[in-house]
PDB file of C-alpha atoms in Angstrom:
ATOM      1  CA  LEU I   1       6.574   7.024 -11.917  1.00 47.00           C
ATOM      2  CA  GLY I   2       6.744  10.679 -13.152  1.00 38.00           C
ATOM      3  CA  GLY I   3       4.389  13.491 -12.260  1.00 38.00           C
ATOM      4  CA  ALA I   4       4.394  16.229  -9.796  1.00 34.00           C
ATOM      5  CA  PRO I   5       6.677  16.089  -6.797  1.00 33.00           C
ATOM      6  CA  GLN I   6       4.921  14.531  -3.807  1.00 34.00           C
ATOM      7  CA  LEU I   7       7.654  13.865  -1.171  1.00 36.00           C
ATOM      8  CA  PHE I   8       6.564  16.126   1.561  1.00 33.00           C
ATOM      9  CA  THR I   9       3.117  14.655   1.646  1.00 34.00           C
ATOM     10  CA  THR I  10       0.527  14.330   4.579  1.00 32.00           C
ATOM     11  CA  ASN I  11       1.158  10.515   4.304  1.00 37.00           C
ATOM     12  CA  LEU I  12       4.932  10.922   4.476  1.00 35.00           C
ATOM     13  CA  VAL I  13       4.744  13.126   7.713  1.00 32.00           C
ATOM     14  CA  ARG I  14       2.304  10.334   9.253  1.00 35.00           C
ATOM     15  CA  MET I  15       4.513   7.606   8.309  1.00 38.00           C
ATOM     16  CA  ALA I  16       7.707   9.409   9.639  1.00 40.00           C
ATOM     17  CA  PRO I  17       7.055  11.125  12.993  1.00 42.00           C
ATOM     18  CA  PRO I  18       9.770  12.901  15.034  1.00 49.00           C
ATOM     19  CA  LEU I  19      12.716  10.671  15.772  1.00 56.00           C
ATOM     20  CA  GLU I  20      13.110   9.609  19.317  1.00 56.00           C
ATOM     21  CA  LEU I  21      16.953   9.538  19.564  1.00 56.00           C
ATOM     22  CA  ARG I  22      18.577   7.806  22.635  1.00 54.00           C
ATOM     23  CA  THR I  23      22.300   7.606  23.379  1.00 60.00           C
ATOM     24  CA  GLY I  24      23.833   4.239  22.569  1.00 70.00           C
ATOM     25  CA  ALA I  25      20.684   2.966  20.621  1.00 79.00           C
ATOM     26  CA  HIS I  26      21.029   0.665  17.425  1.00 86.00           C
ATOM     27  CA  TRP I  27      19.416   2.064  14.224  1.00 89.00           C
ATOM     28  CA  ILE I  28      19.378   0.260  10.810  1.00 93.00           C
ATOM     29  CA  PHE I  29      19.333   2.101   7.460  1.00 95.00           C
ATOM     30  CA  GLY I  30      17.165   0.057   5.041  1.00 96.00           C
ATOM     31  CA  TYR I  31      17.256   0.825   1.234  1.00 98.00           C
ATOM     32  CA  GLY I  32      15.476  -1.933  -0.384  1.00 97.00           C
ATOM     33  CA  SER I  33      12.376  -4.189   0.456  1.00 96.00           C
ATOM     34  CA  ILE I  34      12.678  -3.230   4.023  1.00 94.00           C
ATOM     35  CA  ILE I  35      11.276   0.248   3.131  1.00 95.00           C
ATOM     36  CA  SER I  36       7.780  -1.331   2.901  1.00 94.00           C
ATOM     37  CA  GLU I  37       6.246  -1.369   6.392  1.00 91.00           C
ATOM     38  CA  ARG I  38       4.858  -4.723   6.058  1.00 91.00           C
ATOM     39  CA  SER I  39       8.326  -6.184   5.177  1.00 92.00           C
ATOM     40  CA  LEU I  40       9.833  -4.396   8.105  1.00 91.00           C
ATOM     41  CA  GLN I  41       7.133  -5.592  10.665  1.00 90.00           C
ATOM     42  CA  ALA I  42       7.506  -9.008   9.272  1.00 88.00           C
ATOM     43  CA  THR I  43      10.961  -9.135  10.753  1.00 86.00           C
ATOM     44  CA  LEU I  44      10.059  -7.173  13.873  1.00 85.00           C
ATOM     45  CA  GLN I  45       7.103  -9.383  15.010  1.00 80.00           C
ATOM     46  CA  GLY I  46       8.119 -11.373  17.911  1.00 55.00           C
ATOM     47  CA  ALA I  47      10.920  -9.286  18.830  1.00 53.00           C
ATOM     48  CA  ALA I  48      11.704 -10.264  22.660  1.00 43.00           C
ATOM     49  CA  ASP I  49      12.550  -6.608  23.878  1.00 44.00           C
ATOM     50  CA  SER I  50       9.748  -5.240  25.606  1.00 39.00           C
ATOM     51  CA  GLY I  51       7.489  -3.141  23.397  1.00 46.00           C
ATOM     52  CA  GLN I  52      10.136  -3.595  20.617  1.00 47.00           C
ATOM     53  CA  ALA I  53       7.968  -3.767  17.565  1.00 43.00           C
ATOM     54  CA  GLY I  54       5.748  -0.748  18.188  1.00 43.00           C
ATOM     55  CA  GLN I  55       8.660   1.379  19.186  1.00 44.00           C
ATOM     56  CA  GLU I  56      10.619   0.679  15.976  1.00 41.00           C
ATOM     57  CA  GLN I  57       7.441   1.353  13.923  1.00 45.00           C
ATOM     58  CA  SER I  58       7.073   4.786  15.438  1.00 41.00           C
ATOM     59  CA  SER I  59      10.627   5.693  15.165  1.00 62.00           C
ATOM     60  CA  ALA I  60      11.160   4.905  11.313  1.00 76.00           C
ATOM     61  CA  ALA I  61      12.070   8.122   9.395  1.00 86.00           C
ATOM     62  CA  VAL I  62      12.644   8.689   5.674  1.00 91.00           C
ATOM     63  CA  VAL I  63      16.455   9.606   4.903  1.00 94.00           C
ATOM     64  CA  GLU I  64      19.050  10.090   2.403  1.00 96.00           C
ATOM     65  CA  MET I  65      22.498   8.561   2.618  1.00 96.00           C
ATOM     66  CA  ALA I  66      24.751  11.149   1.006  1.00 96.00           C
ATOM     67  CA  ALA I  67      27.081  10.337  -1.878  1.00 97.00           C
ATOM     68  CA  SER I  68      29.954  11.040   0.179  1.00 96.00           C
ATOM     69  CA  ALA I  69      29.549   7.843   2.260  1.00 96.00           C
ATOM     70  CA  GLY I  70      30.869   6.063  -1.012  1.00 97.00           C
ATOM     71  CA  TRP I  71      28.180   3.634  -1.910  1.00 97.00           C
ATOM     72  CA  VAL I  72      26.174   2.913  -4.848  1.00 98.00           C
ATOM     73  CA  ARG I  73      22.623   1.035  -4.878  1.00 98.00           C
ATOM     74  CA  GLU I  74      22.414  -1.522  -7.655  1.00 98.00           C
ATOM     75  CA  TRP I  75      20.937  -4.754  -8.677  1.00 98.00           C
ATOM     76  CA  CYS I  76      23.955  -7.109  -7.320  1.00 98.00           C
ATOM     77  CA  PHE I  77      22.946  -9.433  -4.576  1.00 98.00           C
ATOM     78  CA  ARG I  78      22.191 -12.922  -5.553  1.00 96.00           C
ATOM     79  CA  ALA I  79      19.649 -14.074  -2.924  1.00 95.00           C
ATOM     80  CA  PRO I  80      19.696 -17.795  -1.792  1.00 92.00           C
ATOM     81  CA  SER I  81      16.263 -18.285  -3.230  1.00 92.00           C
ATOM     82  CA  GLY I  82      17.479 -17.596  -6.806  1.00 95.00           C
ATOM     83  CA  PHE I  83      16.871 -13.930  -7.555  1.00 97.00           C
ATOM     84  CA  THR I  84      18.831 -10.850  -7.626  1.00 98.00           C
ATOM     85  CA  ALA I  85      18.076  -8.109  -5.002  1.00 98.00           C
ATOM     86  CA  VAL I  86      19.526  -4.566  -4.552  1.00 98.00           C
ATOM     87  CA  GLY I  87      22.708  -4.237  -2.512  1.00 98.00           C
ATOM     88  CA  LEU I  88      25.121  -1.341  -1.765  1.00 98.00           C
ATOM     89  CA  ARG I  89      28.601  -1.484  -3.383  1.00 97.00           C
ATOM     90  CA  ALA I  90      31.453   0.411  -2.440  1.00 96.00           C
ATOM     91  CA  ASP I  91      32.480   2.871  -5.205  1.00 95.00           C
ATOM     92  CA  SER I  92      33.624   6.380  -4.375  1.00 92.00           C
ATOM     93  CA  ALA I  93      34.019   7.543  -8.174  1.00 94.00           C
ATOM     94  CA  SER I  94      30.305   6.743  -9.052  1.00 94.00           C
ATOM     95  CA  ALA I  95      28.618   6.986  -5.633  1.00 96.00           C
ATOM     96  CA  MET I  96      25.262   8.557  -5.295  1.00 96.00           C
ATOM     97  CA  PRO I  97      22.725   9.489  -2.805  1.00 97.00           C
ATOM     98  CA  VAL I  98      20.706   6.468  -1.563  1.00 98.00           C
ATOM     99  CA  ASN I  99      17.082   7.182  -0.159  1.00 97.00           C
ATOM    100  CA  GLY I 100      15.685   4.752   2.379  1.00 96.00           C
ATOM    101  CA  ILE I 101      14.710   4.544   6.041  1.00 93.00           C
ATOM    102  CA  ILE I 102      16.108   4.323   9.318  1.00 89.00           C
ATOM    103  CA  PHE I 103      14.573   2.633  12.565  1.00 87.00           C
ATOM    104  CA  ARG I 104      15.464   1.626  15.767  1.00 84.00           C
ATOM    105  CA  VAL I 105      16.015  -1.738  16.820  1.00 86.00           C
ATOM    106  CA  GLY I 106      16.821  -3.612  20.323  1.00 85.00           C
ATOM    107  CA  SER I 107      19.496  -6.376  20.529  1.00 81.00           C
ATOM    108  CA  ASP I 108      16.924  -9.177  19.846  1.00 84.00           C
ATOM    109  CA  ALA I 109      15.659  -7.423  16.755  1.00 87.00           C
ATOM    110  CA  LEU I 110      19.147  -6.610  15.607  1.00 90.00           C
ATOM    111  CA  SER I 111      20.072 -10.360  15.703  1.00 88.00           C
ATOM    112  CA  ARG I 112      16.753 -11.017  13.847  1.00 88.00           C
ATOM    113  CA  PHE I 113      17.894  -8.578  10.894  1.00 92.00           C
ATOM    114  CA  ASP I 114      21.348 -10.250  10.956  1.00 92.00           C
ATOM    115  CA  ALA I 115      19.518 -13.507  10.374  1.00 89.00           C
ATOM    116  CA  ARG I 116      17.322 -12.041   7.605  1.00 89.00           C
ATOM    117  CA  GLU I 117      20.103 -10.585   5.738  1.00 92.00           C
ATOM    118  CA  VAL I 118      22.045 -13.850   4.981  1.00 92.00           C
ATOM    119  CA  GLY I 119      24.646 -13.140   2.508  1.00 94.00           C
ATOM    120  CA  TYR I 120      25.081  -9.565   3.482  1.00 96.00           C
ATOM    121  CA  GLU I 121      27.513  -8.018   6.023  1.00 96.00           C
ATOM    122  CA  ARG I 122      26.405  -5.608   8.653  1.00 96.00           C
ATOM    123  CA  VAL I 123      28.474  -2.374   8.496  1.00 96.00           C
ATOM    124  CA  GLU I 124      28.382   0.773  10.318  1.00 95.00           C
ATOM    125  CA  VAL I 125      27.171   4.147   8.648  1.00 94.00           C
ATOM    126  CA  SER I 126      28.441   7.495  10.010  1.00 92.00           C
ATOM    127  CA  ALA I 127      25.514   9.507  11.287  1.00 91.00           C
ATOM    128  CA  ALA I 128      27.079  12.630   9.458  1.00 90.00           C
ATOM    129  CA  ALA I 129      26.091  10.946   6.180  1.00 94.00           C
ATOM    130  CA  LEU I 130      22.577  10.660   7.035  1.00 94.00           C
ATOM    131  CA  ARG I 131      19.848  13.289   6.251  1.00 91.00           C
ATOM    132  CA  VAL I 132      16.329  13.176   7.331  1.00 91.00           C
ATOM    133  CA  LEU I 133      14.255  14.097   4.487  1.00 89.00           C
ATOM    134  CA  VAL I 134      11.195  15.250   6.581  1.00 63.00           C
ATOM    135  CA  ASP I 135      12.843  17.938   8.749  1.00 65.00           C
ATOM    136  CA  PRO I 136      12.880  21.335   7.245  1.00 53.00           C
ATOM    137  CA  ASP I 137      14.283  22.803  10.162  1.00 63.00           C
ATOM    138  CA  GLY I 138      17.111  20.622  10.537  1.00 67.00           C
ATOM    139  CA  VAL I 139      16.319  19.681  14.224  1.00 60.00           C
ATOM    140  CA  ALA I 140      16.273  15.767  13.693  1.00 62.00           C
ATOM    141  CA  THR I 141      19.329  15.983  11.446  1.00 75.00           C
ATOM    142  CA  ASP I 142      21.342  17.709  14.091  1.00 72.00           C
ATOM    143  CA  ALA I 143      20.160  15.409  16.948  1.00 64.00           C
ATOM    144  CA  LEU I 144      21.071  12.600  14.600  1.00 81.00           C
ATOM    145  CA  GLN I 145      24.655  13.755  14.271  1.00 75.00           C
ATOM    146  CA  ASP I 146      25.108  14.621  17.847  1.00 66.00           C
ATOM    147  CA  THR I 147      24.185  11.447  19.394  1.00 70.00           C
ATOM    148  CA  GLY I 148      26.368   8.408  20.238  1.00 76.00           C
ATOM    149  CA  ASN I 149      23.689   5.951  18.582  1.00 83.00           C
ATOM    150  CA  CYS I 150      25.008   3.369  16.225  1.00 87.00           C
ATOM    151  CA  PHE I 151      23.823   3.342  12.711  1.00 92.00           C
ATOM    152  CA  TRP I 152      24.114   0.150  10.617  1.00 95.00           C
ATOM    153  CA  THR I 153      23.382  -1.104   6.980  1.00 97.00           C
ATOM    154  CA  TYR I 154      23.692  -4.277   5.241  1.00 97.00           C
ATOM    155  CA  VAL I 155      25.814  -4.601   2.059  1.00 97.00           C
ATOM    156  CA  PRO I 156      26.448  -7.862   0.109  1.00 97.00           C
ATOM    157  CA  ARG I 157      29.614  -9.915   0.919  1.00 96.00           C
ATOM    158  CA  GLU I 158      29.674 -10.578  -2.810  1.00 96.00           C
ATOM    159  CA  CYS I 159      28.263  -8.439  -5.690  1.00 97.00           C
ATOM    160  CA  HIS I 160      27.153 -10.125  -9.032  1.00 97.00           C
ATOM    161  CA  SER I 161      24.768  -8.700 -11.579  1.00 97.00           C
ATOM    162  CA  ALA I 162      21.390 -10.413 -12.697  1.00 98.00           C
ATOM    163  CA  THR I 163      21.456 -13.490 -14.933  1.00 97.00           C
ATOM    164  CA  GLU I 164      19.016 -15.791 -16.608  1.00 96.00           C
ATOM    165  CA  GLU I 165      19.354 -18.149 -13.493  1.00 96.00           C
ATOM    166  CA  CYS I 166      19.152 -15.195 -11.059  1.00 97.00           C
ATOM    167  CA  PRO I 167      16.870 -12.587 -12.469  1.00 97.00           C
ATOM    168  CA  ILE I 168      15.423  -9.427 -10.999  1.00 98.00           C
ATOM    169  CA  CYS I 169      11.913 -10.457  -9.853  1.00 97.00           C
ATOM    170  CA  GLN I 170       8.893  -8.200 -10.378  1.00 96.00           C
ATOM    171  CA  THR I 171       7.382  -9.274  -7.107  1.00 96.00           C
ATOM    172  CA  TYR I 172      10.622  -8.045  -5.199  1.00 97.00           C
ATOM    173  CA  LEU I 173      10.477  -4.656  -7.112  1.00 98.00           C
ATOM    174  CA  ASP I 174       6.957  -4.184  -6.384  1.00 97.00           C
ATOM    175  CA  VAL I 175       7.673  -4.536  -2.543  1.00 97.00           C
ATOM    176  CA  CYS I 176      10.346  -1.858  -2.671  1.00 98.00           C
ATOM    177  CA  LEU I 177       8.390   0.460  -4.780  1.00 98.00           C
ATOM    178  CA  ALA I 178       5.283   0.049  -2.624  1.00 97.00           C
ATOM    179  CA  GLY I 179       7.510   0.884   0.409  1.00 95.00           C
ATOM    180  CA  CYS I 180       8.556   4.236  -1.243  1.00 96.00           C
ATOM    181  CA  LEU I 181       4.982   5.011  -2.247  1.00 96.00           C
ATOM    182  CA  GLU I 182       3.597   4.470   1.067  1.00 91.00           C
ATOM    183  CA  ARG I 183       6.290   6.565   2.864  1.00 90.00           C
ATOM    184  CA  GLY I 184       7.013   9.124   0.276  1.00 90.00           C
ATOM    185  CA  GLY I 185       4.687   9.122  -2.691  1.00 93.00           C
ATOM    186  CA  ARG I 186       5.682   9.116  -6.385  1.00 95.00           C
ATOM    187  CA  GLU I 187       8.658  11.377  -6.088  1.00 95.00           C
ATOM    188  CA  LEU I 188      10.349   9.090  -3.362  1.00 96.00           C
ATOM    189  CA  ALA I 189       9.665   6.081  -5.693  1.00 97.00           C
ATOM    190  CA  SER I 190      11.065   7.894  -8.820  1.00 97.00           C
ATOM    191  CA  GLU I 191      14.184   8.787  -6.806  1.00 97.00           C
ATOM    192  CA  TRP I 192      14.666   5.163  -5.810  1.00 98.00           C
ATOM    193  CA  VAL I 193      14.625   4.129  -9.393  1.00 98.00           C
ATOM    194  CA  ARG I 194      16.833   6.952 -10.577  1.00 97.00           C
ATOM    195  CA  THR I 195      19.527   6.036  -8.128  1.00 97.00           C
ATOM    196  CA  THR I 196      19.642   2.311  -8.479  1.00 98.00           C
ATOM    197  CA  SER I 197      22.034   0.856 -11.052  1.00 97.00           C
ATOM    198  CA  GLU I 198      22.409  -2.462 -12.823  1.00 97.00           C
ATOM    199  CA  TRP I 199      19.050  -2.632 -14.264  1.00 98.00           C
ATOM    200  CA  SER I 200      18.798  -5.818 -16.534  1.00 97.00           C
ATOM    201  CA  HIS I 201      16.926  -7.549 -19.154  1.00 96.00           C
ATOM    202  CA  PHE I 202      17.187 -10.486 -17.146  1.00 97.00           C
ATOM    203  CA  TRP I 203      13.807  -9.713 -15.407  1.00 95.00           C
ATOM    204  CA  LEU I 204      11.077 -12.207 -14.434  1.00 96.00           C
ATOM    205  CA  ASN I 205       7.416 -11.171 -14.213  1.00 94.00           C
ATOM    206  CA  ASP I 206       6.513 -13.457 -11.267  1.00 92.00           C
ATOM    207  CA  ALA I 207       3.481 -11.677 -10.044  1.00 81.00           C
ATOM    208  CA  PRO I 208       0.466 -13.846  -9.868  1.00 78.00           C
ATOM    209  CA  MET I 209      -1.975 -13.612 -12.854  1.00 60.00           C
ATOM    210  CA  SER I 210      -5.304 -11.846 -12.191  1.00 43.00           C
ATOM    211  CA  ARG I 211      -8.343 -14.337 -12.323  1.00 42.00           C
TER     212      ARG I 211
END
């Protein structure tokens, strides 16, 4: 995942248009598989709010949560299906910036994400801790910090490292990195890898074999 920096690419600008901030709206900060547009839309499809799926897709933006928020992203969540996924763990001593996306949700979609993230707890994120990466003039960032919107993320109720029984699965990792590549190129993907901890030799290459 090395190579020349490609964070501020034409593709990134296309995937993250200007934010449409509304007072009192709910936003989710996603930092794992949800970065992938396909994964995001799989949950948004069928949301009862009028026009909800299209609105949320157009409002997604690539952001970074500051280390001052006190979280570290690591392989620490045991999914019910038997693999280890990424999660956030509170650790002010070793906290690092966490990249991801924010997207707006309505009440129906918010409940859908609550159901999707079983085993995780929804917690509020300070808007002041979020920095929009595609915003050279700081306009969207200032708006983000000045509104009364609610920003949420999901953290594991319990943290456990990967084991032989609950390994890191290649297919899950592929979804996370594919989302980074589609939204920010190789630099965003490289930064995701660099700022994710607890990589393990308990890893399963569960990708289908080529025929």
